[in-house]
Amino acid sequence: MASRTKKIDDLIAVLEKTGADPLRLDVLRRTRQFKRSWVDLAEALVEVRRNRAYEAWGYDDIYAYCRDELSLRKATVDKLTASYHAIRTHAPAVLERDGIAKVIPSYEAVGYFERAARAANDTANSKEEGRAKSKALDELRRAVFDEGRPVSELRRRFDPVLHPKTTEEQQLAAVTTALRLSAKLAEVLPDIDGLDEARIEEMEVALGTLRRDLEALAEPLREAIRARRAEATGARDGAGRTSKPARKPAAERPASKRPPPKKSRSKRAPARALRARGGARRRKP
């Protein structure tokens, strides 16, 4: 970050001497203060984008300008501007804060709220779930804009209600935890003094069998989760099309255009995992 700051400081000095556009200088100065006041920078970026000011500075688009002159990635630019718009929409009073007397929420936290607010427009599975999500969204609004909670805390607190896991995701999480713990147990057993070697070997064989069984359970869960996400993505994309309905699943597309790759992938991956574990299990001291 120090090298980026020096680069920006040097550029400011050059542009000040050459009488550059005041807006261009202002954006650079706000970038230098990004850690303290992301709202100021986001506001300036919104103005640059709205006025297409970057064109007069020799850039084709705002992302090229932000990358080359401000050392900001495209993803960061999008997060900053989206979070700024979210504040203007949901908590405009935040824009009046100085960041000292009253906290300014991080752009990551505001982005988390913005995504949750958009998702709240989706139809809930039940009235009870809808009421729970509405209550959680109100609490999230306070946690973000009034309390300035970090996004890591927001995820731990609100994900279970606002982004509940499906049955497959819950099962896969349990299987993944069991795989990790069984591998850790097999790793530490030989380091325990007093355990009989035969007993350790017996446990290693049993744990190897357990991991094979867990992997066999995990693969169809992964496939189900991938299929569900692909279906959800297709539904969202289809909702934006007005020319024709988007209900046609991928399986109905002509095979000559897109051969289905899932079968070969689902067979190879478990086979490699079983061979790797099988080799480790047959190893003798």
PDB file of C-alpha atoms in Angstrom:
ATOM      1  CA  MET A   1       0.000   0.000   0.000  1.00  0.00           C
ATOM      2  CA  ALA A   2       2.948   2.338   0.662  1.00  0.00           C
ATOM      3  CA  SER A   3       4.121   2.127  -2.947  1.00  0.00           C
ATOM      4  CA  ARG A   4       0.594   2.859  -4.188  1.00  0.00           C
ATOM      5  CA  THR A   5       0.349   5.871  -1.889  1.00  0.00           C
ATOM      6  CA  LYS A   6       3.704   7.204  -3.139  1.00  0.00           C
ATOM      7  CA  LYS A   7       2.585   6.724  -6.736  1.00  0.00           C
ATOM      8  CA  ILE A   8      -0.581   8.705  -6.065  1.00  0.00           C
ATOM      9  CA  ASP A   9       1.337  11.429  -4.189  1.00  0.00           C
ATOM     10  CA  ASP A  10       3.784  11.787  -7.088  1.00  0.00           C
ATOM     11  CA  LEU A  11       0.941  11.960  -9.598  1.00  0.00           C
ATOM     12  CA  ILE A  12      -0.851  14.613  -7.544  1.00  0.00           C
ATOM     13  CA  ALA A  13       2.331  16.721  -7.489  1.00  0.00           C
ATOM     14  CA  VAL A  14       2.714  16.474 -11.270  1.00  0.00           C
ATOM     15  CA  LEU A  15      -0.934  17.267 -11.996  1.00  0.00           C
ATOM     16  CA  GLU A  16      -0.942  20.206  -9.601  1.00  0.00           C
ATOM     17  CA  LYS A  17       1.991  21.727 -11.479  1.00  0.00           C
ATOM     18  CA  THR A  18       0.341  21.234 -14.853  1.00  0.00           C
ATOM     19  CA  GLY A  19      -3.034  22.675 -13.800  1.00  0.00           C
ATOM     20  CA  ALA A  20      -5.021  19.476 -14.178  1.00  0.00           C
ATOM     21  CA  ASP A  21      -8.787  19.132 -13.957  1.00  0.00           C
ATOM     22  CA  PRO A  22      -9.828  19.886 -10.336  1.00  0.00           C
ATOM     23  CA  LEU A  23     -12.127  16.846 -10.291  1.00  0.00           C
ATOM     24  CA  ARG A  24      -9.235  14.603 -11.341  1.00  0.00           C
ATOM     25  CA  LEU A  25      -7.106  15.939  -8.493  1.00  0.00           C
ATOM     26  CA  ASP A  26      -9.976  15.607  -6.069  1.00  0.00           C
ATOM     27  CA  VAL A  27     -10.485  11.931  -6.905  1.00  0.00           C
ATOM     28  CA  LEU A  28      -6.775  11.256  -6.399  1.00  0.00           C
ATOM     29  CA  ARG A  29      -6.789  12.971  -3.001  1.00  0.00           C
ATOM     30  CA  ARG A  30      -9.845  11.019  -1.916  1.00  0.00           C
ATOM     31  CA  THR A  31      -8.180   7.802  -3.033  1.00  0.00           C
ATOM     32  CA  ARG A  32      -5.227   8.636  -0.813  1.00  0.00           C
ATOM     33  CA  GLN A  33      -7.667   8.872   2.084  1.00  0.00           C
ATOM     34  CA  PHE A  34      -9.557   5.715   1.066  1.00  0.00           C
ATOM     35  CA  LYS A  35      -8.972   3.859   4.323  1.00  0.00           C
ATOM     36  CA  ARG A  36     -10.493   6.698   6.326  1.00  0.00           C
ATOM     37  CA  SER A  37     -13.297   7.774   4.050  1.00  0.00           C
ATOM     38  CA  TRP A  38     -14.425   5.318   1.398  1.00  0.00           C
ATOM     39  CA  VAL A  39     -17.708   7.210   1.085  1.00  0.00           C
ATOM     40  CA  ASP A  40     -15.927  10.294  -0.274  1.00  0.00           C
ATOM     41  CA  LEU A  41     -14.096   8.201  -2.850  1.00  0.00           C
ATOM     42  CA  ALA A  42     -17.233   6.326  -3.862  1.00  0.00           C
ATOM     43  CA  GLU A  43     -19.128   9.596  -4.278  1.00  0.00           C
ATOM     44  CA  ALA A  44     -16.378  10.935  -6.529  1.00  0.00           C
ATOM     45  CA  LEU A  45     -16.313   7.734  -8.598  1.00  0.00           C
ATOM     46  CA  VAL A  46     -20.066   7.964  -9.095  1.00  0.00           C
ATOM     47  CA  GLU A  47     -19.626  11.517 -10.377  1.00  0.00           C
ATOM     48  CA  VAL A  48     -16.778  10.485 -12.696  1.00  0.00           C
ATOM     49  CA  ARG A  49     -18.907   7.679 -14.118  1.00  0.00           C
ATOM     50  CA  ARG A  50     -22.018   9.853 -14.507  1.00  0.00           C
ATOM     51  CA  ASN A  51     -20.144  12.645 -16.315  1.00  0.00           C
ATOM     52  CA  ARG A  52     -17.841  10.270 -18.238  1.00  0.00           C
ATOM     53  CA  ALA A  53     -15.021  12.529 -17.078  1.00  0.00           C
ATOM     54  CA  TYR A  54     -12.447   9.788 -17.638  1.00  0.00           C
ATOM     55  CA  GLU A  55     -12.790  10.270 -21.422  1.00  0.00           C
ATOM     56  CA  ALA A  56     -11.321  13.762 -21.205  1.00  0.00           C
ATOM     57  CA  TRP A  57      -8.405  12.275 -19.248  1.00  0.00           C
ATOM     58  CA  GLY A  58      -7.541   9.785 -21.994  1.00  0.00           C
ATOM     59  CA  TYR A  59      -9.320   6.647 -20.757  1.00  0.00           C
ATOM     60  CA  ASP A  60     -11.841   4.511 -22.617  1.00  0.00           C
ATOM     61  CA  ASP A  61     -13.841   3.508 -19.536  1.00  0.00           C
ATOM     62  CA  ILE A  62     -13.924   4.076 -15.804  1.00  0.00           C
ATOM     63  CA  TYR A  63     -12.314   0.721 -15.033  1.00  0.00           C
ATOM     64  CA  ALA A  64      -9.220   1.512 -17.082  1.00  0.00           C
ATOM     65  CA  TYR A  65      -8.989   4.889 -15.339  1.00  0.00           C
ATOM     66  CA  CYS A  66      -9.374   3.363 -11.880  1.00  0.00           C
ATOM     67  CA  ARG A  67      -6.879   0.597 -12.635  1.00  0.00           C
ATOM     68  CA  ASP A  68      -4.141   2.729 -14.149  1.00  0.00           C
ATOM     69  CA  GLU A  69      -4.480   5.943 -12.179  1.00  0.00           C
ATOM     70  CA  LEU A  70      -6.042   4.963  -8.839  1.00  0.00           C
ATOM     71  CA  SER A  71      -4.729   1.383  -8.539  1.00  0.00           C
ATOM     72  CA  LEU A  72      -8.260   0.158  -7.903  1.00  0.00           C
ATOM     73  CA  ARG A  73      -9.521  -3.141  -9.280  1.00  0.00           C
ATOM     74  CA  LYS A  74     -12.810  -3.435 -11.158  1.00  0.00           C
ATOM     75  CA  ALA A  75     -14.355  -5.475  -8.331  1.00  0.00           C
ATOM     76  CA  THR A  76     -13.421  -2.772  -5.804  1.00  0.00           C
ATOM     77  CA  VAL A  77     -14.891  -0.029  -7.993  1.00  0.00           C
ATOM     78  CA  ASP A  78     -18.159  -1.934  -8.343  1.00  0.00           C
ATOM     79  CA  LYS A  79     -18.365  -2.638  -4.599  1.00  0.00           C
ATOM     80  CA  LEU A  80     -17.658   0.978  -3.717  1.00  0.00           C
ATOM     81  CA  THR A  81     -20.236   2.460  -6.072  1.00  0.00           C
ATOM     82  CA  ALA A  82     -22.888  -0.155  -5.245  1.00  0.00           C
ATOM     83  CA  SER A  83     -22.402   0.433  -1.515  1.00  0.00           C
ATOM     84  CA  TYR A  84     -22.617   4.196  -2.011  1.00  0.00           C
ATOM     85  CA  HIS A  85     -25.916   3.836  -3.873  1.00  0.00           C
ATOM     86  CA  ALA A  86     -27.165   1.541  -1.091  1.00  0.00           C
ATOM     87  CA  ILE A  87     -26.426   4.209   1.523  1.00  0.00           C
ATOM     88  CA  ARG A  88     -28.185   6.881  -0.518  1.00  0.00           C
ATOM     89  CA  THR A  89     -31.201   4.579  -0.837  1.00  0.00           C
ATOM     90  CA  HIS A  90     -31.445   3.058   2.634  1.00  0.00           C
ATOM     91  CA  ALA A  91     -29.588   5.405   5.015  1.00  0.00           C
ATOM     92  CA  PRO A  92     -28.855   8.799   3.418  1.00  0.00           C
ATOM     93  CA  ALA A  93     -28.142  10.362   6.834  1.00  0.00           C
ATOM     94  CA  VAL A  94     -24.897   8.362   6.928  1.00  0.00           C
ATOM     95  CA  LEU A  95     -23.531  10.622   4.191  1.00  0.00           C
ATOM     96  CA  GLU A  96     -23.582  13.530   6.644  1.00  0.00           C
ATOM     97  CA  ARG A  97     -21.345  11.793   9.191  1.00  0.00           C
ATOM     98  CA  ASP A  98     -17.714  12.762   9.687  1.00  0.00           C
ATOM     99  CA  GLY A  99     -16.609   9.238  10.624  1.00  0.00           C
ATOM    100  CA  ILE A 100     -15.372  10.404  14.026  1.00  0.00           C
ATOM    101  CA  ALA A 101     -18.345  11.495  16.113  1.00  0.00           C
ATOM    102  CA  LYS A 102     -20.412   8.740  14.512  1.00  0.00           C
ATOM    103  CA  VAL A 103     -19.099   5.701  12.729  1.00  0.00           C
ATOM    104  CA  ILE A 104     -19.276   5.236   8.966  1.00  0.00           C
ATOM    105  CA  PRO A 105     -19.937   1.571   8.127  1.00  0.00           C
ATOM    106  CA  SER A 106     -17.427  -0.230   5.944  1.00  0.00           C
ATOM    107  CA  TYR A 107     -18.310  -0.660   2.296  1.00  0.00           C
ATOM    108  CA  GLU A 108     -18.131  -4.447   2.787  1.00  0.00           C
ATOM    109  CA  ALA A 109     -20.826  -4.245   5.496  1.00  0.00           C
ATOM    110  CA  VAL A 110     -22.990  -1.958   3.363  1.00  0.00           C
ATOM    111  CA  GLY A 111     -22.575  -4.342   0.437  1.00  0.00           C
ATOM    112  CA  TYR A 112     -23.698  -7.242   2.631  1.00  0.00           C
ATOM    113  CA  PHE A 113     -26.815  -5.280   3.577  1.00  0.00           C
ATOM    114  CA  GLU A 114     -27.498  -4.305  -0.042  1.00  0.00           C
ATOM    115  CA  ARG A 115     -27.380  -7.946  -1.190  1.00  0.00           C
ATOM    116  CA  ALA A 116     -29.612  -9.004   1.705  1.00  0.00           C
ATOM    117  CA  ALA A 117     -32.127  -6.263   0.885  1.00  0.00           C
ATOM    118  CA  ARG A 118     -32.277  -7.382  -2.750  1.00  0.00           C
ATOM    119  CA  ALA A 119     -32.737 -11.005  -1.718  1.00  0.00           C
ATOM    120  CA  ALA A 120     -35.567  -9.998   0.637  1.00  0.00           C
ATOM    121  CA  ASN A 121     -37.679  -9.295  -2.446  1.00  0.00           C
ATOM    122  CA  ASP A 122     -37.679 -13.010  -3.250  1.00  0.00           C
ATOM    123  CA  THR A 123     -40.750 -14.950  -2.221  1.00  0.00           C
ATOM    124  CA  ALA A 124     -40.341 -16.716   1.126  1.00  0.00           C
ATOM    125  CA  ASN A 125     -41.330 -20.347   1.519  1.00  0.00           C
ATOM    126  CA  SER A 126     -43.805 -19.461   4.277  1.00  0.00           C
ATOM    127  CA  LYS A 127     -45.282 -16.482   6.111  1.00  0.00           C
ATOM    128  CA  GLU A 128     -43.213 -17.381   9.163  1.00  0.00           C
ATOM    129  CA  GLU A 129     -40.022 -17.372   7.126  1.00  0.00           C
ATOM    130  CA  GLY A 130     -41.003 -14.062   5.559  1.00  0.00           C
ATOM    131  CA  ARG A 131     -41.574 -12.475   8.967  1.00  0.00           C
ATOM    132  CA  ALA A 132     -38.269 -13.856  10.270  1.00  0.00           C
ATOM    133  CA  LYS A 133     -36.377 -12.452   7.296  1.00  0.00           C
ATOM    134  CA  SER A 134     -38.087  -9.067   7.602  1.00  0.00           C
ATOM    135  CA  LYS A 135     -37.182  -8.873  11.289  1.00  0.00           C
ATOM    136  CA  ALA A 136     -33.604  -9.937  10.566  1.00  0.00           C
ATOM    137  CA  LEU A 137     -33.326  -7.298   7.835  1.00  0.00           C
ATOM    138  CA  ASP A 138     -34.418  -4.578  10.273  1.00  0.00           C
ATOM    139  CA  GLU A 139     -31.831  -5.794  12.803  1.00  0.00           C
ATOM    140  CA  LEU A 140     -29.221  -5.929  10.057  1.00  0.00           C
ATOM    141  CA  ARG A 141     -29.994  -2.349   9.066  1.00  0.00           C
ATOM    142  CA  ARG A 142     -29.321  -1.199  12.652  1.00  0.00           C
ATOM    143  CA  ALA A 143     -26.196  -3.342  12.953  1.00  0.00           C
ATOM    144  CA  VAL A 144     -24.735  -1.868   9.756  1.00  0.00           C
ATOM    145  CA  PHE A 145     -25.778   1.777   9.758  1.00  0.00           C
ATOM    146  CA  ASP A 146     -26.142   2.530  13.487  1.00  0.00           C
ATOM    147  CA  GLU A 147     -23.607   0.214  15.099  1.00  0.00           C
ATOM    148  CA  GLY A 148     -21.034  -0.156  12.323  1.00  0.00           C
ATOM    149  CA  ARG A 149     -20.565  -3.898  12.862  1.00  0.00           C
ATOM    150  CA  PRO A 150     -17.875  -5.626  10.739  1.00  0.00           C
ATOM    151  CA  VAL A 151     -19.003  -7.857   7.910  1.00  0.00           C
ATOM    152  CA  SER A 152     -17.526 -10.995   9.529  1.00  0.00           C
ATOM    153  CA  GLU A 153     -19.830 -10.513  12.520  1.00  0.00           C
ATOM    154  CA  LEU A 154     -22.778  -9.800  10.237  1.00  0.00           C
ATOM    155  CA  ARG A 155     -22.285 -13.076   8.378  1.00  0.00           C
ATOM    156  CA  ARG A 156     -22.125 -15.119  11.586  1.00  0.00           C
ATOM    157  CA  ARG A 157     -25.213 -13.432  12.981  1.00  0.00           C
ATOM    158  CA  PHE A 158     -27.504 -13.084   9.976  1.00  0.00           C
ATOM    159  CA  ASP A 159     -26.530 -15.750   7.433  1.00  0.00           C
ATOM    160  CA  PRO A 160     -28.545 -18.500   9.179  1.00  0.00           C
ATOM    161  CA  VAL A 161     -31.736 -16.440   8.721  1.00  0.00           C
ATOM    162  CA  LEU A 162     -31.109 -14.424   5.559  1.00  0.00           C
ATOM    163  CA  HIS A 163     -29.105 -17.050   3.684  1.00  0.00           C
ATOM    164  CA  PRO A 164     -30.180 -20.402   5.167  1.00  0.00           C
ATOM    165  CA  LYS A 165     -28.402 -23.488   3.906  1.00  0.00           C
ATOM    166  CA  THR A 166     -30.312 -26.098   1.959  1.00  0.00           C
ATOM    167  CA  THR A 167     -30.582 -29.653   3.260  1.00  0.00           C
ATOM    168  CA  GLU A 168     -27.813 -30.729   0.888  1.00  0.00           C
ATOM    169  CA  GLU A 169     -25.538 -27.891   2.031  1.00  0.00           C
ATOM    170  CA  GLN A 170     -26.097 -28.780   5.684  1.00  0.00           C
ATOM    171  CA  GLN A 171     -25.362 -32.446   5.023  1.00  0.00           C
ATOM    172  CA  LEU A 172     -22.270 -31.627   2.974  1.00  0.00           C
ATOM    173  CA  ALA A 173     -20.992 -29.355   5.754  1.00  0.00           C
ATOM    174  CA  ALA A 174     -21.364 -32.224   8.247  1.00  0.00           C
ATOM    175  CA  VAL A 175     -19.637 -34.689   5.910  1.00  0.00           C
ATOM    176  CA  THR A 176     -16.810 -32.208   5.236  1.00  0.00           C
ATOM    177  CA  THR A 177     -16.296 -31.703   8.971  1.00  0.00           C
ATOM    178  CA  ALA A 178     -16.194 -35.477   9.524  1.00  0.00           C
ATOM    179  CA  LEU A 179     -13.636 -35.862   6.713  1.00  0.00           C
ATOM    180  CA  ARG A 180     -11.428 -33.174   8.198  1.00  0.00           C
ATOM    181  CA  LEU A 181     -11.601 -34.596  11.723  1.00  0.00           C
ATOM    182  CA  SER A 182     -10.987 -38.177  10.636  1.00  0.00           C
ATOM    183  CA  ALA A 183      -7.936 -37.091   8.627  1.00  0.00           C
ATOM    184  CA  LYS A 184      -6.644 -35.125  11.624  1.00  0.00           C
ATOM    185  CA  LEU A 185      -7.148 -38.106  13.936  1.00  0.00           C
ATOM    186  CA  ALA A 186      -5.232 -40.398  11.582  1.00  0.00           C
ATOM    187  CA  GLU A 187      -2.439 -37.809  11.505  1.00  0.00           C
ATOM    188  CA  VAL A 188      -2.007 -37.478  15.296  1.00  0.00           C
ATOM    189  CA  LEU A 189      -2.481 -41.105  16.349  1.00  0.00           C
ATOM    190  CA  PRO A 190       1.152 -42.167  15.641  1.00  0.00           C
ATOM    191  CA  ASP A 191       2.409 -39.289  17.823  1.00  0.00           C
ATOM    192  CA  ILE A 192       0.631 -40.520  20.946  1.00  0.00           C
ATOM    193  CA  ASP A 193       2.944 -42.397  23.297  1.00  0.00           C
ATOM    194  CA  GLY A 194       1.597 -45.582  24.819  1.00  0.00           C
ATOM    195  CA  LEU A 195      -0.720 -46.599  22.001  1.00  0.00           C
ATOM    196  CA  ASP A 196      -0.090 -50.072  20.656  1.00  0.00           C
ATOM    197  CA  GLU A 197       1.195 -50.128  17.069  1.00  0.00           C
ATOM    198  CA  ALA A 198      -1.344 -52.770  16.097  1.00  0.00           C
ATOM    199  CA  ARG A 199      -4.113 -50.621  17.514  1.00  0.00           C
ATOM    200  CA  ILE A 200      -2.883 -47.594  15.553  1.00  0.00           C
ATOM    201  CA  GLU A 201      -2.832 -49.612  12.327  1.00  0.00           C
ATOM    202  CA  GLU A 202      -6.313 -50.911  13.026  1.00  0.00           C
ATOM    203  CA  MET A 203      -7.598 -47.363  13.530  1.00  0.00           C
ATOM    204  CA  GLU A 204      -5.849 -46.115  10.387  1.00  0.00           C
ATOM    205  CA  VAL A 205      -7.553 -48.816   8.335  1.00  0.00           C
ATOM    206  CA  ALA A 206     -10.921 -48.022   9.916  1.00  0.00           C
ATOM    207  CA  LEU A 207     -10.457 -44.283   9.377  1.00  0.00           C
ATOM    208  CA  GLY A 208      -9.462 -44.883   5.768  1.00  0.00           C
ATOM    209  CA  THR A 209     -12.648 -46.863   5.216  1.00  0.00           C
ATOM    210  CA  LEU A 210     -14.643 -44.136   6.907  1.00  0.00           C
ATOM    211  CA  ARG A 211     -13.133 -41.466   4.652  1.00  0.00           C
ATOM    212  CA  ARG A 212     -13.981 -43.515   1.568  1.00  0.00           C
ATOM    213  CA  ASP A 213     -17.580 -43.819   2.706  1.00  0.00           C
ATOM    214  CA  LEU A 214     -17.751 -40.108   3.487  1.00  0.00           C
ATOM    215  CA  GLU A 215     -16.359 -39.193   0.063  1.00  0.00           C
ATOM    216  CA  ALA A 216     -18.976 -41.441  -1.547  1.00  0.00           C
ATOM    217  CA  LEU A 217     -21.640 -39.501   0.355  1.00  0.00           C
ATOM    218  CA  ALA A 218     -20.120 -36.111  -0.433  1.00  0.00           C
ATOM    219  CA  GLU A 219     -19.976 -36.378  -4.232  1.00  0.00           C
ATOM    220  CA  PRO A 220     -23.732 -36.637  -4.927  1.00  0.00           C
ATOM    221  CA  LEU A 221     -24.314 -33.807  -2.443  1.00  0.00           C
ATOM    222  CA  ARG A 222     -21.839 -31.624  -4.338  1.00  0.00           C
ATOM    223  CA  GLU A 223     -23.564 -32.489  -7.612  1.00  0.00           C
ATOM    224  CA  ALA A 224     -26.975 -31.620  -6.170  1.00  0.00           C
ATOM    225  CA  ILE A 225     -25.698 -28.272  -4.868  1.00  0.00           C
ATOM    226  CA  ARG A 226     -24.067 -27.426  -8.207  1.00  0.00           C
ATOM    227  CA  ALA A 227     -27.268 -28.317 -10.059  1.00  0.00           C
ATOM    228  CA  ARG A 228     -29.404 -26.219  -7.709  1.00  0.00           C
ATOM    229  CA  ARG A 229     -27.114 -23.188  -8.100  1.00  0.00           C
ATOM    230  CA  ALA A 230     -27.034 -23.575 -11.867  1.00  0.00           C
ATOM    231  CA  GLU A 231     -30.834 -23.743 -11.911  1.00  0.00           C
ATOM    232  CA  ALA A 232     -31.095 -20.636  -9.734  1.00  0.00           C
ATOM    233  CA  THR A 233     -28.645 -18.770 -11.981  1.00  0.00           C
ATOM    234  CA  GLY A 234     -30.607 -19.809 -15.061  1.00  0.00           C
ATOM    235  CA  ALA A 235     -33.845 -18.652 -13.471  1.00  0.00           C
ATOM    236  CA  ARG A 236     -32.376 -15.232 -12.654  1.00  0.00           C
ATOM    237  CA  ASP A 237     -30.968 -14.862 -16.161  1.00  0.00           C
ATOM    238  CA  GLY A 238     -34.258 -15.955 -17.676  1.00  0.00           C
ATOM    239  CA  ALA A 239     -36.212 -13.457 -15.616  1.00  0.00           C
ATOM    240  CA  GLY A 240     -34.325 -10.654 -17.352  1.00  0.00           C
ATOM    241  CA  ARG A 241     -35.320 -11.794 -20.833  1.00  0.00           C
ATOM    242  CA  THR A 242     -38.534 -10.402 -22.264  1.00  0.00           C
ATOM    243  CA  SER A 243     -38.425 -11.918 -25.744  1.00  0.00           C
ATOM    244  CA  LYS A 244     -39.078 -15.517 -24.724  1.00  0.00           C
ATOM    245  CA  PRO A 245     -39.629 -17.558 -21.575  1.00  0.00           C
ATOM    246  CA  ALA A 246     -36.543 -19.077 -19.933  1.00  0.00           C
ATOM    247  CA  ARG A 247     -37.890 -22.324 -18.562  1.00  0.00           C
ATOM    248  CA  LYS A 248     -35.859 -24.635 -20.779  1.00  0.00           C
ATOM    249  CA  PRO A 249     -33.318 -26.596 -18.725  1.00  0.00           C
ATOM    250  CA  ALA A 250     -29.786 -27.269 -19.933  1.00  0.00           C
ATOM    251  CA  ALA A 251     -30.589 -30.951 -20.437  1.00  0.00           C
ATOM    252  CA  GLU A 252     -32.989 -30.061 -23.282  1.00  0.00           C
ATOM    253  CA  ARG A 253     -30.379 -28.207 -25.317  1.00  0.00           C
ATOM    254  CA  PRO A 254     -29.091 -29.967 -28.466  1.00  0.00           C
ATOM    255  CA  ALA A 255     -26.317 -32.372 -27.570  1.00  0.00           C
ATOM    256  CA  SER A 256     -24.235 -31.247 -30.543  1.00  0.00           C
ATOM    257  CA  LYS A 257     -23.944 -27.739 -29.138  1.00  0.00           C
ATOM    258  CA  ARG A 258     -23.012 -28.528 -25.561  1.00  0.00           C
ATOM    259  CA  PRO A 259     -22.201 -32.128 -24.625  1.00  0.00           C
ATOM    260  CA  PRO A 260     -22.996 -32.772 -20.959  1.00  0.00           C
ATOM    261  CA  PRO A 261     -19.687 -33.059 -19.030  1.00  0.00           C
ATOM    262  CA  LYS A 262     -21.043 -33.997 -15.618  1.00  0.00           C
ATOM    263  CA  LYS A 263     -21.040 -37.785 -15.883  1.00  0.00           C
ATOM    264  CA  SER A 264     -17.363 -38.132 -16.758  1.00  0.00           C
ATOM    265  CA  ARG A 265     -16.397 -35.573 -14.118  1.00  0.00           C
ATOM    266  CA  SER A 266     -18.391 -37.223 -11.344  1.00  0.00           C
ATOM    267  CA  LYS A 267     -16.857 -40.616 -12.122  1.00  0.00           C
ATOM    268  CA  ARG A 268     -13.254 -39.531 -12.410  1.00  0.00           C
ATOM    269  CA  ALA A 269     -13.035 -37.377  -9.299  1.00  0.00           C
ATOM    270  CA  PRO A 270     -14.201 -40.065  -6.829  1.00  0.00           C
ATOM    271  CA  ALA A 271     -12.021 -42.641  -8.576  1.00  0.00           C
ATOM    272  CA  ARG A 272      -8.926 -40.503  -8.029  1.00  0.00           C
ATOM    273  CA  ALA A 273      -9.882 -39.896  -4.420  1.00  0.00           C
ATOM    274  CA  LEU A 274     -10.424 -43.632  -3.805  1.00  0.00           C
ATOM    275  CA  ARG A 275      -7.120 -44.588  -5.436  1.00  0.00           C
ATOM    276  CA  ALA A 276      -5.248 -42.000  -3.366  1.00  0.00           C
ATOM    277  CA  ARG A 277      -6.854 -43.147  -0.148  1.00  0.00           C
ATOM    278  CA  GLY A 278      -6.644 -46.795  -1.046  1.00  0.00           C
ATOM    279  CA  GLY A 279      -2.890 -46.486  -1.560  1.00  0.00           C
ATOM    280  CA  ALA A 280      -2.417 -44.778   1.770  1.00  0.00           C
ATOM    281  CA  ARG A 281      -4.526 -47.394   3.537  1.00  0.00           C
ATOM    282  CA  ARG A 282      -2.599 -50.383   2.142  1.00  0.00           C
ATOM    283  CA  ARG A 283       0.751 -48.959   3.282  1.00  0.00           C
ATOM    284  CA  LYS A 284       2.443 -51.257   5.808  1.00  0.00           C
ATOM    285  CA  PRO A 285       5.125 -50.221   8.310  1.00  0.00           C
TER     286      PRO A 285
END
